[in-house]
Short mmCIF file of C-alpha atoms and ligand atoms in Angstrom, two decimals:
data_model
loop_
_atom_site.label_atom_id
_atom_site.label_comp_id
_atom_site.label_asym_id
_atom_site.label_seq_id
_atom_site.Cartn_x
_atom_site.Cartn_y
_atom_site.Cartn_z
CA MET A 1 8.58 14.61 -23.13
CA ASN A 2 11.30 12.02 -22.59
CA GLU A 3 9.92 9.84 -25.36
CA TYR A 4 10.11 12.81 -27.69
CA ASP A 5 13.68 13.56 -26.58
CA SER A 6 14.57 9.94 -27.36
CA GLU A 7 13.10 10.33 -30.85
CA VAL A 8 15.19 13.47 -31.35
CA MET A 9 18.38 11.72 -30.22
CA ALA A 10 17.61 8.70 -32.42
CA GLY A 11 17.21 11.12 -35.36
CA ILE A 12 20.54 12.80 -34.63
CA LEU A 13 22.31 9.43 -34.33
CA LYS A 14 20.87 8.32 -37.66
CA ARG A 15 22.06 11.53 -39.32
CA GLU A 16 25.51 10.96 -37.83
CA GLY A 17 25.66 7.57 -39.52
CA TYR A 18 24.60 5.30 -36.69
CA ALA A 19 22.15 2.45 -37.28
CA LEU A 20 19.99 0.78 -34.69
CA ALA A 21 21.54 -2.34 -33.09
CA LYS A 22 19.16 -5.22 -32.44
CA VAL A 23 20.56 -5.99 -28.99
CA ALA A 24 22.88 -4.12 -26.61
CA GLU A 25 25.56 -6.83 -27.14
CA GLU A 26 25.95 -5.67 -30.76
CA ALA A 27 26.02 -1.93 -29.99
CA GLU A 28 29.06 0.34 -30.28
CA LEU A 29 27.16 3.01 -28.40
CA VAL A 30 24.48 2.70 -25.72
CA LEU A 31 22.69 5.91 -24.81
CA LEU A 32 20.21 5.78 -21.91
CA ASN A 33 17.61 8.51 -21.73
CA THR A 34 16.61 8.88 -18.10
CA CYS A 35 13.88 10.18 -15.80
CA SER A 36 14.34 11.61 -12.30
CA VAL A 37 10.77 12.26 -11.32
CA ARG A 38 10.69 9.39 -8.81
CA GLN A 39 13.45 7.39 -7.11
CA HIS A 40 12.17 4.22 -8.77
CA ALA A 41 12.93 5.63 -12.23
CA GLU A 42 16.50 6.41 -11.16
CA ASP A 43 16.95 2.96 -9.59
CA LYS A 44 16.10 1.39 -12.93
CA VAL A 45 18.85 3.42 -14.63
CA PHE A 46 21.47 2.29 -12.11
CA SER A 47 20.49 -1.33 -12.49
CA LYS A 48 20.67 -1.00 -16.30
CA LEU A 49 24.09 0.65 -15.99
CA GLY A 50 25.18 -2.32 -13.85
CA GLU A 51 24.17 -4.72 -16.63
CA LEU A 52 26.00 -2.60 -19.18
CA LYS A 53 29.18 -2.71 -17.10
CA ARG A 54 29.32 -6.47 -17.58
CA LEU A 55 28.99 -5.97 -21.36
CA LYS A 56 31.61 -3.25 -21.44
CA ASP A 57 34.04 -5.46 -19.52
CA LYS A 58 33.79 -7.90 -22.42
CA GLN A 59 33.75 -5.19 -25.13
CA PRO A 60 35.83 -2.29 -23.78
CA GLU A 61 35.37 -0.28 -26.99
CA MET A 62 31.63 0.09 -26.28
CA LYS A 63 30.67 3.69 -25.40
CA ILE A 64 28.01 4.41 -22.80
CA GLY A 65 26.18 7.71 -22.36
CA VAL A 66 23.49 8.90 -19.95
CA ALA A 67 21.08 11.58 -21.21
CA GLY A 68 17.97 13.11 -19.64
CA CYS A 69 17.01 14.34 -16.21
CA LEU A 70 19.24 12.04 -14.13
CA ALA A 71 22.24 13.31 -16.13
CA GLU A 72 21.20 16.87 -15.37
CA ARG A 73 20.56 16.19 -11.69
CA MET A 74 23.82 14.40 -10.93
CA LYS A 75 26.15 15.94 -13.51
CA GLU A 76 29.85 14.86 -13.10
CA GLU A 77 28.96 13.05 -9.86
CA LEU A 78 27.66 10.27 -12.15
CA PHE A 79 31.23 9.60 -13.37
CA VAL A 80 32.24 8.99 -9.75
CA GLN A 81 29.42 6.51 -9.17
CA ILE A 82 29.63 4.92 -12.64
CA PRO A 83 33.30 4.83 -13.69
CA HIS A 84 32.50 3.00 -16.95
CA LEU A 85 30.41 5.92 -18.19
CA ASP A 86 31.77 7.88 -21.20
CA PHE A 87 29.49 10.89 -21.41
CA ILE A 88 26.60 12.79 -19.79
CA LEU A 89 24.09 14.91 -21.66
CA GLY A 90 21.43 17.11 -19.99
CA PRO A 91 17.94 17.34 -21.54
CA SER A 92 18.41 20.94 -22.67
CA HIS A 93 21.62 20.16 -24.57
CA ILE A 94 20.57 17.43 -26.99
CA LYS A 95 21.81 19.48 -29.93
CA ASN A 96 25.36 18.96 -28.59
CA LEU A 97 25.17 15.21 -29.16
CA PRO A 98 27.06 15.20 -32.54
CA GLU A 99 29.91 17.23 -31.04
CA ILE A 100 30.13 14.88 -28.05
CA LEU A 101 30.21 11.84 -30.33
CA LYS A 102 33.00 13.39 -32.37
CA ASN A 103 35.05 14.11 -29.25
CA ILE A 104 34.48 10.58 -27.99
CA GLU A 105 35.59 9.16 -31.35
CA ASP A 106 38.69 11.36 -31.12
CA GLY A 107 39.54 9.63 -27.86
CA LYS A 108 38.31 12.25 -25.36
CA LYS A 109 36.99 10.79 -22.12
CA LYS A 110 34.31 11.68 -19.57
CA ILE A 111 32.48 14.48 -21.32
CA ALA A 112 29.59 16.22 -19.52
CA VAL A 113 27.30 18.79 -21.11
CA THR A 114 24.68 20.04 -18.64
CA GLY A 115 23.36 23.30 -17.19
CA GLU A 116 20.51 25.64 -18.08
CA ALA A 117 19.92 26.22 -21.76
CA GLN A 118 17.90 28.47 -24.03
CA LEU A 119 14.99 27.28 -26.13
CA PRO A 120 16.07 24.08 -27.88
CA GLN A 121 16.33 24.32 -31.65
CA VAL A 122 13.57 22.83 -33.79
CA GLU A 123 14.67 19.37 -34.83
CA LYS A 124 13.98 18.38 -38.41
CA GLU A 125 15.08 14.77 -38.37
CA VAL A 126 13.14 13.35 -35.45
CA LEU A 127 13.01 9.56 -35.72
CA ARG A 128 9.39 9.17 -34.62
CA GLN A 129 8.04 5.88 -33.32
CA ASN A 130 5.24 5.86 -35.87
CA ASN A 131 4.10 7.82 -38.89
CA LEU A 132 0.57 8.69 -37.78
CA SER A 133 0.84 10.42 -34.43
CA ALA A 134 3.57 12.94 -33.65
CA TYR A 135 4.67 14.60 -30.45
CA LEU A 136 5.20 18.33 -30.83
CA PRO A 137 6.66 20.11 -27.79
CA ILE A 138 5.40 23.66 -27.40
CA THR A 139 6.92 24.51 -24.03
CA PHE A 140 10.12 23.30 -22.37
CA GLY A 141 10.78 23.26 -18.64
CA CYS A 142 8.39 24.43 -15.94
CA SER A 143 8.26 27.45 -13.62
CA HIS A 144 5.58 26.22 -11.22
CA PHE A 145 7.76 24.56 -8.54
CA CYS A 146 5.24 22.19 -6.97
CA SER A 147 6.98 21.41 -3.69
CA TYR A 148 7.57 17.69 -4.50
CA CYS A 149 8.74 18.04 -8.08
CA ILE A 150 12.22 17.94 -9.55
CA VAL A 151 11.26 18.97 -13.08
CA PRO A 152 11.95 22.73 -12.74
CA TYR A 153 15.43 21.95 -11.37
CA VAL A 154 16.44 19.58 -14.14
CA ARG A 155 14.61 21.08 -17.10
CA GLY A 156 14.79 24.75 -16.17
CA GLY A 157 12.07 27.41 -16.23
CA GLN A 158 9.31 27.47 -18.84
CA ARG A 159 10.32 28.46 -22.35
CA SER A 160 7.60 28.57 -25.05
CA LYS A 161 8.23 28.05 -28.74
CA GLY A 162 7.05 30.78 -31.07
CA MET A 163 3.60 30.14 -32.53
CA GLU A 164 4.73 30.53 -36.14
CA VAL A 165 7.36 27.83 -35.59
CA ILE A 166 4.79 25.46 -34.12
CA LEU A 167 2.31 26.04 -36.95
CA LYS A 168 5.02 25.38 -39.53
CA GLU A 169 6.05 22.17 -37.79
CA ALA A 170 2.42 21.03 -37.62
CA GLU A 171 1.86 21.79 -41.31
CA GLU A 172 4.97 19.87 -42.30
CA LEU A 173 3.98 16.87 -40.18
CA THR A 174 0.51 16.87 -41.75
CA LYS A 175 1.99 17.05 -45.27
CA ARG A 176 4.10 14.03 -44.41
CA GLY A 177 0.95 12.10 -43.52
CA TYR A 178 0.66 12.52 -39.77
CA LYS A 179 -2.99 12.43 -38.69
CA GLU A 180 -2.57 13.34 -35.04
CA ILE A 181 -0.46 15.89 -33.23
CA ILE A 182 0.14 15.74 -29.49
CA LEU A 183 1.26 19.10 -28.11
CA LEU A 184 3.64 18.66 -25.19
CA GLY A 185 4.46 20.76 -22.19
CA GLN A 186 4.76 20.34 -18.41
CA GLN A 187 2.01 22.92 -18.10
CA VAL A 188 0.89 22.95 -21.68
CA ASN A 189 -1.89 25.41 -20.90
CA ALA A 190 0.66 27.94 -19.60
CA TYR A 191 1.88 28.10 -23.20
CA GLY A 192 2.82 31.63 -24.18
CA GLN A 193 2.93 33.13 -20.69
CA ASP A 194 6.67 33.71 -21.04
CA LEU A 195 6.32 35.21 -24.53
CA GLY A 196 4.45 38.29 -23.41
CA ASN A 197 2.35 38.61 -26.55
CA GLN A 198 -1.15 37.48 -25.46
CA ILE A 199 -0.77 34.18 -27.30
CA ASN A 200 -2.10 31.20 -25.34
CA LEU A 201 -3.06 27.56 -25.85
CA ALA A 202 -6.66 28.37 -26.82
CA PHE A 203 -5.41 30.67 -29.59
CA LEU A 204 -2.90 28.08 -30.77
CA LEU A 205 -5.56 25.33 -30.87
CA ARG A 206 -7.76 27.51 -33.09
CA GLU A 207 -4.87 28.12 -35.48
CA LEU A 208 -3.98 24.41 -35.63
CA ASP A 209 -7.60 23.40 -36.11
CA VAL A 210 -7.70 24.78 -39.66
CA ILE A 211 -4.72 22.78 -40.97
CA GLU A 212 -6.02 20.79 -43.92
CA GLY A 213 -5.54 17.04 -43.49
CA LEU A 214 -4.85 17.08 -39.75
CA GLU A 215 -7.44 14.87 -38.04
CA ARG A 216 -6.70 15.02 -34.34
CA ILE A 217 -5.08 17.43 -31.90
CA ARG A 218 -4.24 16.51 -28.30
CA PHE A 219 -2.27 18.25 -25.57
CA ILE A 220 -0.55 17.02 -22.39
CA THR A 221 -0.26 17.93 -19.55
CA ALA A 222 -2.79 20.56 -18.54
CA HIS A 223 -2.51 22.19 -15.13
CA PRO A 224 -5.73 22.86 -13.17
CA SER A 225 -4.65 26.31 -12.00
CA LYS A 226 -4.43 27.48 -15.60
CA ILE A 227 -7.69 26.23 -17.10
CA ASP A 228 -9.90 29.11 -18.18
CA ASN A 229 -13.16 29.45 -20.06
CA GLY A 230 -11.31 30.44 -23.22
CA LEU A 231 -9.51 27.09 -23.30
CA ILE A 232 -12.68 25.08 -22.60
CA GLU A 233 -14.50 26.96 -25.36
CA ALA A 234 -11.65 26.39 -27.82
CA MET A 235 -11.65 22.67 -26.97
CA SER A 236 -15.36 22.46 -27.59
CA GLU A 237 -15.38 24.56 -30.78
CA CYS A 238 -12.29 23.16 -32.52
CA GLN A 239 -13.42 20.06 -34.41
CA ARG A 240 -10.02 18.41 -34.43
CA VAL A 241 -9.27 18.88 -30.76
CA CYS A 242 -10.05 15.56 -29.09
CA GLU A 243 -12.51 15.16 -26.22
CA HIS A 244 -9.92 14.23 -23.64
CA ILE A 245 -7.98 16.06 -20.97
CA HIS A 246 -5.29 14.81 -18.62
CA LEU A 247 -5.64 17.01 -15.56
CA PRO A 248 -3.48 15.92 -12.61
CA LEU A 249 -5.35 16.34 -9.32
CA GLN A 250 -2.54 14.97 -7.05
CA SER A 251 -4.65 14.99 -3.86
CA GLY A 252 -8.22 15.46 -2.69
CA SER A 253 -7.21 17.24 0.52
CA ASP A 254 -6.90 21.03 0.60
CA GLU A 255 -4.21 20.81 3.30
CA VAL A 256 -2.10 18.51 1.16
CA LEU A 257 -2.72 20.52 -2.02
CA GLY A 258 -1.59 23.62 -0.12
CA ARG A 259 1.66 21.98 1.00
CA MET A 260 2.18 20.67 -2.54
CA GLU A 261 1.86 24.31 -3.73
CA ARG A 262 -0.35 23.24 -6.58
CA GLY A 263 -2.25 26.52 -6.72
CA TYR A 264 -5.87 25.26 -6.51
CA THR A 265 -8.31 23.84 -3.97
CA ARG A 266 -10.52 20.79 -4.30
CA ASP A 267 -13.60 23.00 -4.88
CA GLU A 268 -11.82 24.91 -7.64
CA TYR A 269 -10.82 21.62 -9.24
CA LEU A 270 -14.42 20.36 -9.02
CA GLU A 271 -15.65 23.56 -10.62
CA ILE A 272 -13.33 22.99 -13.62
CA ILE A 273 -14.57 19.40 -13.99
CA LYS A 274 -18.16 20.66 -13.93
CA LYS A 275 -17.48 23.26 -16.65
CA LEU A 276 -15.59 20.78 -18.81
CA ARG A 277 -18.43 18.24 -18.62
CA GLN A 278 -21.11 20.86 -19.19
CA THR A 279 -19.39 22.25 -22.27
CA ILE A 280 -18.02 18.97 -23.69
CA PRO A 281 -20.39 16.22 -22.47
CA GLU A 282 -18.48 13.33 -24.09
CA ILE A 283 -15.11 14.39 -22.62
CA SER A 284 -12.93 11.79 -20.91
CA ILE A 285 -10.86 13.03 -17.99
CA THR A 286 -7.75 11.32 -16.64
CA THR A 287 -5.51 12.32 -13.78
CA ASP A 288 -2.40 11.74 -11.66
CA ILE A 289 -2.54 11.15 -7.90
CA ILE A 290 0.26 11.04 -5.34
CA VAL A 291 -0.30 9.19 -2.04
CA GLY A 292 1.78 9.51 1.11
CA PHE A 293 2.81 13.13 0.67
CA PRO A 294 4.50 14.44 3.88
CA GLY A 295 1.91 14.96 6.60
CA GLU A 296 -0.90 13.16 4.70
CA ASN A 297 -3.07 11.67 7.46
CA SER A 298 -5.88 9.18 7.06
CA THR A 299 -8.49 11.98 6.81
CA ASP A 300 -6.53 13.55 3.92
CA PHE A 301 -6.28 10.19 2.19
CA GLU A 302 -10.00 9.47 2.68
CA ALA A 303 -10.70 12.89 1.12
CA THR A 304 -8.77 11.76 -1.98
CA LEU A 305 -10.73 8.51 -2.16
CA GLU A 306 -13.98 10.40 -1.72
CA LEU A 307 -13.10 12.93 -4.42
CA ILE A 308 -12.08 10.36 -7.03
CA SER A 309 -15.30 8.46 -6.34
CA GLN A 310 -17.25 11.66 -6.84
CA ILE A 311 -15.44 12.76 -10.01
CA ARG A 312 -15.17 9.29 -11.60
CA PHE A 313 -12.07 9.78 -13.75
CA ASP A 314 -11.73 7.67 -16.89
CA GLY A 315 -8.27 6.66 -15.71
CA ALA A 316 -5.43 7.66 -13.43
CA PHE A 317 -1.71 7.29 -12.97
CA MET A 318 -1.16 6.71 -9.27
CA PHE A 319 2.13 7.06 -7.41
CA LYS A 320 3.66 6.81 -3.97
CA TYR A 321 5.31 10.07 -2.98
CA SER A 322 9.05 9.87 -3.59
CA PRO A 323 11.27 12.50 -1.90
CA ARG A 324 13.43 14.24 -4.50
CA PRO A 325 16.71 15.98 -3.71
CA GLU A 326 16.59 19.79 -3.68
CA THR A 327 12.78 19.93 -3.44
CA LYS A 328 10.98 21.60 -0.54
CA ALA A 329 8.75 18.60 0.22
CA ALA A 330 11.75 16.37 0.88
CA THR A 331 12.58 18.51 3.93
CA LEU A 332 9.01 18.70 5.32
CA PRO A 333 8.31 17.01 8.67
CA ASN A 334 6.07 13.94 8.99
CA GLN A 335 7.36 11.95 6.06
CA ILE A 336 5.11 8.92 5.62
CA GLU A 337 6.34 5.36 6.15
CA GLU A 338 6.76 3.16 3.10
CA GLU A 339 4.33 0.59 4.48
CA VAL A 340 1.56 3.21 4.81
CA LYS A 341 2.25 4.58 1.32
CA ARG A 342 2.06 1.09 -0.12
CA GLU A 343 -1.21 0.32 1.62
CA ARG A 344 -2.78 3.65 0.51
CA LEU A 345 -1.63 3.17 -3.05
CA SER A 346 -3.17 -0.26 -3.30
CA ARG A 347 -6.49 0.99 -1.87
CA LEU A 348 -6.49 3.90 -4.28
CA ILE A 349 -5.70 1.68 -7.27
CA GLU A 350 -8.50 -0.68 -6.30
CA VAL A 351 -11.09 2.12 -6.14
CA GLN A 352 -9.92 3.86 -9.33
CA ASN A 353 -9.59 0.68 -11.38
CA ARG A 354 -13.14 -0.27 -10.50
CA ILE A 355 -14.29 3.15 -11.73
CA THR A 356 -12.21 2.86 -14.92
CA LYS A 357 -13.77 -0.53 -15.60
CA GLU A 358 -17.29 0.78 -15.01
CA LYS A 359 -16.70 3.82 -17.24
CA ASN A 360 -15.45 1.57 -20.02
CA ARG A 361 -18.47 -0.70 -19.62
CA GLU A 362 -20.77 2.30 -20.16
CA LEU A 363 -19.33 2.56 -23.69
CA VAL A 364 -20.53 -0.88 -24.81
CA GLY A 365 -23.07 -0.39 -27.59
CA GLN A 366 -21.80 3.13 -28.40
CA LYS A 367 -20.25 4.31 -31.66
CA GLU A 368 -16.70 5.65 -31.50
CA GLU A 369 -14.34 7.11 -34.09
CA VAL A 370 -11.14 5.05 -34.02
CA LEU A 371 -7.82 6.06 -35.58
CA VAL A 372 -6.19 2.73 -36.47
CA THR A 373 -2.53 2.89 -35.48
CA SER A 374 -1.22 -0.69 -35.94
CA SER A 375 -2.06 -4.35 -36.04
CA ASN A 376 -2.50 -6.10 -32.70
CA PRO A 377 0.98 -7.47 -31.93
CA LYS A 378 -0.62 -10.46 -30.13
CA ILE A 379 -3.40 -11.33 -32.60
CA PRO A 380 -2.44 -10.83 -36.27
CA THR A 381 -6.07 -10.80 -37.50
CA GLU A 382 -6.78 -7.79 -35.28
CA ILE A 383 -5.94 -4.11 -35.52
CA MET A 384 -5.78 -1.52 -32.78
CA GLY A 385 -6.29 2.18 -32.40
CA LYS A 386 -7.60 4.90 -30.16
CA THR A 387 -10.91 6.67 -29.70
CA ARG A 388 -10.98 10.47 -29.63
CA THR A 389 -11.31 10.07 -25.86
CA ASN A 390 -7.90 8.31 -25.81
CA LYS A 391 -9.11 4.77 -25.12
CA VAL A 392 -7.46 1.77 -26.75
CA VAL A 393 -9.73 -0.32 -29.00
CA PHE A 394 -9.02 -3.71 -30.61
CA LEU A 395 -11.06 -4.94 -33.55
CA GLU A 396 -10.99 -7.52 -36.36
CA GLY A 397 -9.44 -6.05 -39.47
CA SER A 398 -6.53 -6.14 -41.86
CA GLN A 399 -3.28 -4.21 -41.83
CA ASP A 400 -4.49 -2.03 -44.80
CA LEU A 401 -6.74 -0.16 -42.39
CA VAL A 402 -3.77 1.32 -40.49
CA GLY A 403 -4.02 5.10 -40.76
CA GLU A 404 -7.80 5.05 -41.34
CA LEU A 405 -10.44 6.68 -39.19
CA LEU A 406 -13.14 4.06 -38.68
CA GLU A 407 -16.56 4.22 -37.19
CA VAL A 408 -16.57 1.40 -34.65
CA GLU A 409 -19.24 -0.07 -32.41
CA ILE A 410 -17.94 -1.02 -28.98
CA ILE A 411 -18.90 -4.64 -28.24
CA SER A 412 -17.06 -5.35 -24.99
CA SER A 413 -14.80 -3.72 -22.44
CA SER A 414 -12.28 -4.30 -19.67
CA THR A 415 -10.27 -2.02 -17.36
CA TRP A 416 -7.51 -1.52 -19.91
CA HIS A 417 -9.15 -1.56 -23.32
CA LEU A 418 -12.27 -1.83 -25.44
CA LYS A 419 -13.23 -4.28 -28.17
CA GLY A 420 -15.14 -3.08 -31.16
CA LYS A 421 -16.44 -4.01 -34.58
CA LYS A 422 -16.37 -2.03 -37.80
CA ARG A 423 -19.75 -0.64 -38.75
N1 SAH B 1 3.91 18.60 -15.41
C1 SAH B 1 3.00 17.59 -15.07
C2 SAH B 1 3.59 16.41 -14.34
C3 SAH B 1 4.92 15.90 -14.65
S1 SAH B 1 5.46 14.60 -13.60
C4 SAH B 1 1.91 18.17 -14.19
O1 SAH B 1 2.11 19.10 -13.46
O2 SAH B 1 0.86 17.60 -14.19
C5 SAH B 1 4.15 13.43 -13.79
C6 SAH B 1 3.50 13.03 -12.50
O3 SAH B 1 4.45 12.42 -11.66
C7 SAH B 1 2.93 14.16 -11.67
O4 SAH B 1 1.67 14.57 -12.10
C8 SAH B 1 2.90 13.57 -10.29
O5 SAH B 1 1.68 12.89 -10.06
C9 SAH B 1 4.04 12.56 -10.32
N2 SAH B 1 5.17 13.03 -9.52
C10 SAH B 1 5.95 14.10 -9.73
N3 SAH B 1 6.88 14.21 -8.74
C11 SAH B 1 6.66 13.16 -7.90
C12 SAH B 1 7.28 12.73 -6.70
N4 SAH B 1 8.27 13.40 -6.15
N5 SAH B 1 6.80 11.61 -6.11
C13 SAH B 1 5.76 10.92 -6.65
N6 SAH B 1 5.15 11.29 -7.79
C14 SAH B 1 5.59 12.40 -8.40
FE1 SF4 B 2 6.37 19.48 -11.73
FE2 SF4 B 2 4.35 20.96 -10.87
FE3 SF4 B 2 5.80 21.77 -12.99
FE4 SF4 B 2 4.18 19.66 -13.22
S1 SF4 B 2 3.55 21.78 -12.79
S2 SF4 B 2 6.30 19.80 -13.91
S3 SF4 B 2 4.32 18.70 -11.21
S4 SF4 B 2 6.49 21.58 -10.91
#
């Protein structure tokens, strides 16, 4: 979602007459888009702002802005901590960027635009990172309030875009040559629940699936408590919907899941995995896991290891629990020591990476459809792309193949990617 927001802001800046500077030293304006989901992400922003202070001391006319979730979380307090900051822009107020820039140019200082907003407007001039695969947000914010998570506080409650608007956006993107659309939402499968008109993700997928020229449809992130048979059937029946789902598990212990307020048990999660694999046998499933949640004891952690070994995910993002201000989990007793979190994370990564590697090895000798997205930045004679199951593939080939869907035979594999050859 943040990457998409950055593309929107880049588009607005371009429209306002700004051009991209090659390095920060040459920039008149530096705008940092930020994440608050873990402390580590915030620490990176502060260290970047420290570097920028040294630049601004040399070039006092340089303007510095902070956008995104950190801006929303800290609001004007950021001006106190970072006196060289010129403006602050919350993630629901991106449309105010031109007005802020104008005020800054007119000599106004320390502008902050934050606070809850309505549904953001549809942006027409998004400066996308590539011209094949486009992010398309369908919901903003989240109303689930998992006990560890800051997202509902900084991005507000869930607001869904109207279906007609989404379909029009998707049609326009396809006309402009986009081959893949990635629907975005914090709980993308809760799409429509706030609209009150029976429209849901399954229905939307079926409508998108008939757009002429669109090759692939993906959606992130799905929430386990909101997977139903209708969605699984739509995924299996819609030809363009890819055989991949990112379904964050977070923990394999029912006690921990309960305290996280995720809204499902391990057995319910397992049941969903079973249905997905029965209905869509080639599906790849990836997940997110948090270790060291308050009160997680070694039995809870072993339950997570056991469950990931049983499920065998294709891949996982794995994190140490990071207490976030305002959230319920930050005030729970039995916070886990950093040392224990670190040790659990490294054990988890070791187990999961071995599984990822084995799953990739199983693909050697198989045929996969690959959408070629670019040349390999490291090896100019190679191109790269993704399978429908969201795995990265490198293969010999020329730049002209970018944008093509190729049938590729997988010839070797590693934990992070596959190698293939054109058939
Ligand atoms: N809406 C998505 C997740 C958004 S945040 C969902 O519900 O799946 C992405 C991931 O960051 C989460 O899945 C979780 O694994 C991790 N995360 C969120 N808050 C965290 C915290 N306080 N500490 C550590 N990891 C966290
Ligand atoms: Fe955060 Fe939970 Fe909402 Fe995901 S579903 S954004 S983890 S509150």
